[in-house]
CSV table of C-alpha atoms and ligand atoms in Angstrom, one decimal:
chain,number,residue,atom,x,y,z
A,254,MET,CA,0.0,0.0,0.0
A,255,ILE,CA,1.3,3.5,-0.9
A,256,ALA,CA,1.1,5.9,2.0
A,257,VAL,CA,-0.2,9.3,0.9
A,258,GLN,CA,0.6,12.3,3.2
A,259,ARG,CA,-2.5,14.5,3.3
A,260,SER,CA,-1.9,18.2,3.8
A,261,ILE,CA,-3.5,20.9,5.8
A,262,ALA,CA,-4.8,22.2,2.4
A,263,ASP,CA,-6.5,18.9,1.8
A,264,VAL,CA,-8.4,19.3,5.1
A,265,ALA,CA,-9.3,22.9,4.3
A,266,ALA,CA,-10.7,21.9,0.9
A,267,GLU,CA,-12.9,19.3,2.6
A,268,VAL,CA,-14.1,21.7,5.2
A,269,ARG,CA,-15.1,24.2,2.5
A,270,ALA,CA,-17.2,21.6,0.8
A,271,CYS,CA,-18.5,19.9,4.0
A,272,GLN,CA,-22.2,19.4,4.5
A,273,ASN,CA,-21.9,17.2,7.6
A,274,CYS,CA,-24.1,19.4,9.9
A,275,SER,CA,-26.8,22.0,9.5
A,276,LEU,CA,-24.3,24.9,10.0
A,277,CYS,CA,-23.4,24.5,6.3
A,278,ARG,CA,-26.8,25.9,5.4
A,279,GLY,CA,-26.2,29.4,6.9
A,280,ARG,CA,-22.6,29.9,6.1
A,281,LYS,CA,-21.2,32.3,3.6
A,282,LEU,CA,-17.7,30.9,3.8
A,283,ALA,CA,-16.4,28.0,5.9
A,284,VAL,CA,-13.4,28.8,8.1
A,285,PRO,CA,-11.0,25.9,8.1
A,286,GLY,CA,-8.2,27.8,10.0
A,287,GLU,CA,-4.9,29.1,8.9
A,288,GLY,CA,-1.2,29.1,9.8
A,289,PRO,CA,1.9,27.0,9.2
A,290,ALA,CA,1.9,23.2,9.5
A,291,PRO,CA,3.6,21.9,11.4
A,292,CYS,CA,4.1,24.5,14.0
A,293,ASP,CA,4.6,24.7,17.8
A,294,LEU,CA,1.5,26.6,18.9
A,295,MET,CA,-2.0,25.9,17.9
A,296,PHE,CA,-5.0,28.1,19.0
A,297,ILE,CA,-8.5,26.6,19.0
A,298,GLY,CA,-11.5,28.9,19.5
A,299,GLU,CA,-15.2,28.2,19.4
A,300,GLY,CA,-16.6,29.1,16.0
A,301,PRO,CA,-16.5,31.7,13.2
A,302,GLY,CA,-18.4,35.0,13.9
A,303,PHE,CA,-19.8,37.5,11.4
A,304,HIS,CA,-16.4,38.8,10.0
A,305,GLU,CA,-14.9,35.3,9.9
A,306,ASN,CA,-18.0,34.0,7.9
A,307,GLU,CA,-17.6,36.9,5.5
A,308,GLN,CA,-13.8,36.4,4.9
A,309,GLY,CA,-13.3,32.7,5.4
A,310,ARG,CA,-10.5,33.4,7.9
A,311,PRO,CA,-10.4,32.8,11.7
A,312,PHE,CA,-10.2,35.6,14.3
A,313,VAL,CA,-10.4,38.6,12.0
A,314,GLY,CA,-12.9,40.7,14.1
A,315,ALA,CA,-12.3,42.6,17.3
A,316,ALA,CA,-11.4,39.4,19.2
A,317,GLY,CA,-8.9,38.6,16.5
A,318,LYS,CA,-7.2,42.0,16.9
A,319,PHE,CA,-6.9,41.4,20.6
A,320,LEU,CA,-5.5,37.9,19.9
A,321,GLU,CA,-2.9,39.6,17.7
A,322,GLN,CA,-2.0,41.9,20.6
A,323,LEU,CA,-1.7,39.0,23.0
A,324,LEU,CA,0.6,37.2,20.5
A,325,GLY,CA,2.6,40.4,20.1
A,326,SER,CA,3.1,40.5,23.9
A,327,ILE,CA,5.1,37.2,23.5
A,328,SER,CA,6.9,38.4,20.4
A,329,LEU,CA,4.8,36.3,18.0
A,330,THR,CA,2.6,37.1,15.0
A,331,ARG,CA,-0.4,35.3,13.8
A,332,GLN,CA,1.5,34.1,10.8
A,333,GLN,CA,3.7,32.0,13.2
A,334,VAL,CA,0.9,30.0,14.8
A,335,PHE,CA,-2.0,27.9,13.6
A,336,ILE,CA,-5.5,29.3,14.5
A,337,THR,CA,-8.8,27.5,14.1
A,338,ASN,CA,-12.1,26.7,15.8
A,339,VAL,CA,-14.0,23.7,17.1
A,340,VAL,CA,-16.7,24.3,14.4
A,341,LYS,CA,-15.7,25.6,11.0
A,342,CYS,CA,-19.0,27.3,10.0
A,343,ARG,CA,-20.7,30.2,11.8
A,344,PRO,CA,-23.5,29.3,14.2
A,345,PRO,CA,-26.6,31.4,13.5
A,346,ALA,CA,-26.5,34.8,15.4
A,347,ASN,CA,-23.2,33.7,17.0
A,348,ARG,CA,-25.0,31.2,19.3
A,349,ASP,CA,-22.9,28.5,21.1
A,350,PRO,CA,-22.0,25.5,18.9
A,351,LEU,CA,-24.3,22.5,19.7
A,352,PRO,CA,-22.8,19.2,20.8
A,353,GLU,CA,-23.9,17.5,17.6
A,354,GLU,CA,-22.2,20.2,15.5
A,355,MET,CA,-19.0,19.9,17.4
A,356,ALA,CA,-19.1,16.1,17.0
A,357,ALA,CA,-19.8,16.4,13.3
A,358,CYS,CA,-16.8,18.7,12.9
A,359,ALA,CA,-14.4,16.9,15.2
A,360,SER,CA,-12.6,14.8,12.6
A,361,PHE,CA,-11.4,17.9,10.9
A,362,LEU,CA,-9.9,19.2,14.1
A,363,ASP,CA,-8.4,15.8,14.9
A,364,GLU,CA,-6.7,15.7,11.5
A,365,GLN,CA,-5.5,19.3,11.8
A,366,ILE,CA,-3.9,18.5,15.2
A,367,ALA,CA,-2.2,15.4,13.7
A,368,LEU,CA,-0.8,17.4,10.8
A,369,ILE,CA,0.3,20.5,12.8
A,370,ASN,CA,1.8,18.4,15.5
A,371,PRO,CA,1.9,21.3,18.0
A,372,LYS,CA,4.0,21.4,21.1
A,373,ILE,CA,1.0,22.9,22.9
A,374,ILE,CA,-2.6,23.6,22.1
A,375,VAL,CA,-4.1,26.8,23.6
A,376,THR,CA,-7.8,26.5,24.0
A,377,LEU,CA,-9.7,29.8,23.8
A,378,GLY,CA,-13.0,29.6,25.6
A,379,ARG,CA,-15.1,26.9,27.1
A,380,PHE,CA,-15.9,24.8,24.1
A,381,SER,CA,-12.4,24.0,23.0
A,382,MET,CA,-11.4,23.5,26.6
A,383,ALA,CA,-14.1,20.9,27.1
A,384,ARG,CA,-12.6,18.7,24.4
A,385,TRP,CA,-9.9,17.9,27.0
A,386,PHE,CA,-11.1,19.2,30.3
A,387,GLN,CA,-14.6,17.8,30.6
A,388,GLY,CA,-16.6,19.1,33.5
A,389,GLU,CA,-13.9,21.6,34.5
A,390,SER,CA,-14.5,25.3,35.1
A,391,ILE,CA,-12.4,27.7,33.0
A,392,SER,CA,-12.3,30.2,35.8
A,393,ARG,CA,-10.6,27.5,37.9
A,394,ILE,CA,-8.1,25.9,35.5
A,395,HIS,CA,-7.2,28.7,33.0
A,396,GLY,CA,-3.5,29.2,32.6
A,397,GLN,CA,-2.6,25.7,33.9
A,398,PRO,CA,-1.1,23.4,31.3
A,399,ARG,CA,-1.9,19.7,31.4
A,400,LYS,CA,-0.5,16.8,29.4
A,401,PHE,CA,-2.8,14.5,27.5
A,402,GLY,CA,-0.7,11.6,26.1
A,403,SER,CA,2.0,13.5,24.1
A,404,LEU,CA,0.0,16.7,23.8
A,405,TRP,CA,0.1,19.7,26.1
A,406,VAL,CA,-3.1,21.7,26.4
A,407,PHE,CA,-3.2,25.2,27.9
A,408,PRO,CA,-6.7,26.5,28.7
A,409,CYS,CA,-7.3,30.3,28.3
A,410,PHE,CA,-10.4,32.5,28.3
A,411,HIS,CA,-11.7,33.5,24.8
A,412,PRO,CA,-10.3,36.9,23.7
A,413,ALA,CA,-13.9,38.0,23.2
A,414,ALA,CA,-14.4,37.6,26.9
A,415,ALA,CA,-12.0,40.4,27.6
A,416,LEU,CA,-13.8,42.6,25.1
A,417,HIS,CA,-17.1,42.1,27.0
A,418,GLN,CA,-15.8,42.0,30.6
A,419,GLU,CA,-12.7,44.1,31.5
A,420,ARG,CA,-11.9,41.8,34.5
A,421,PHE,CA,-10.9,39.0,32.0
A,422,ARG,CA,-8.3,41.1,30.2
A,423,SER,CA,-5.6,41.0,32.8
A,424,LEU,CA,-6.2,37.2,33.3
A,425,ILE,CA,-5.8,36.5,29.6
A,426,GLU,CA,-2.7,38.7,29.3
A,427,ALA,CA,-1.1,37.0,32.3
A,428,ASP,CA,-1.8,33.6,30.9
A,429,PHE,CA,-0.3,34.4,27.6
A,430,LEU,CA,2.9,35.6,29.2
A,431,LYS,CA,3.4,32.1,30.6
A,432,LEU,CA,3.5,30.5,27.2
A,433,PRO,CA,7.2,31.2,26.2
A,434,ASP,CA,8.5,29.5,29.3
A,435,ILE,CA,6.1,26.5,28.9
A,436,LEU,CA,7.1,26.1,25.3
A,437,ALA,CA,10.8,26.2,26.1
A,438,GLN,CA,10.3,23.4,28.6
A,439,ILE,CA,8.5,21.0,26.3
A,440,GLU,CA,10.6,18.5,24.6
A,441,PRO,CA,10.0,18.1,20.9
A,442,GLU,CA,7.8,15.1,20.0
A,443,GLU,CA,8.2,12.6,17.3
A,444,PRO,CA,6.7,13.8,13.9
A,445,PRO,CA,3.3,12.4,13.3
A,446,ALA,CA,2.9,9.2,11.2
A,447,PRO,CA,1.7,9.8,7.7
A,448,ILE,CA,-2.1,9.4,7.3
A,449,GLU,CA,-2.7,6.7,4.8
A,450,GLU,CA,-5.3,6.8,2.1
A,451,PRO,CA,-6.4,3.8,0.2
A,452,PRO,CA,-4.4,3.5,-3.1
A,453,GLN,CA,-6.2,4.7,-6.2
A,454,GLN,CA,-7.7,1.9,-8.2
A,455,LEU,CA,-5.8,1.8,-11.5
A,456,ALA,CA,-7.9,1.4,-14.6
A,457,LEU,CA,-6.7,-1.8,-16.3
A,458,PHE,CA,-8.5,-1.3,-19.6
B,117,LIG,FE1,-19.0,20.6,8.2
B,117,LIG,FE2,-18.0,21.5,10.4
B,117,LIG,FE3,-19.2,23.2,8.8
B,117,LIG,FE4,-20.6,21.4,10.2
B,117,LIG,S1,-19.4,23.1,11.0
B,117,LIG,S2,-20.8,21.9,8.0
B,117,LIG,S3,-19.2,19.6,10.2
B,117,LIG,S4,-17.3,22.0,8.3
């Protein structure tokens, strides 16, 4: 069998054509995520909002500007990290993503994580946090990295939380300032095994 390495662009193309849940009906543009692959830092938010749905890019509204400021505080740009969401299409009126929508979209995120092979995933908000920290309170565990198998996960508030409630701003800022030291302490992991696709059936006649 010939192993075919799928790329992050292959995943993005599938996301853009996906009709696996009802969110496809209201989207203008799906938002697969963007950034280098592989890379050390991966950020996972909740779902696209108005501006993301218009542009097909993650975190391009006010929360995205704040995320860029937070990255700047640790001498990073958004071009150096991978940014995506748990659901790739905008929930109507920016409502919370439903469990069945997150479940339908989960395989895309799984494959992105495998291809990006980050040293650490930063979850932004409750919904991405709950993928790893089920039943936990973000107020209690934010800023405390935990290892799941070979993967470190660092829960943070969503940047939009700071835009709505000033008291969250200093908490998010302080959590981001921990990231460089945490990154420096994490040993590099083995690169991911290639994802195999069934070989193409050759036409014999
Ligand atoms: Fe497909 Fe995910 Fe969009 Fe639902 S949210 S249609 S599963 S890409």
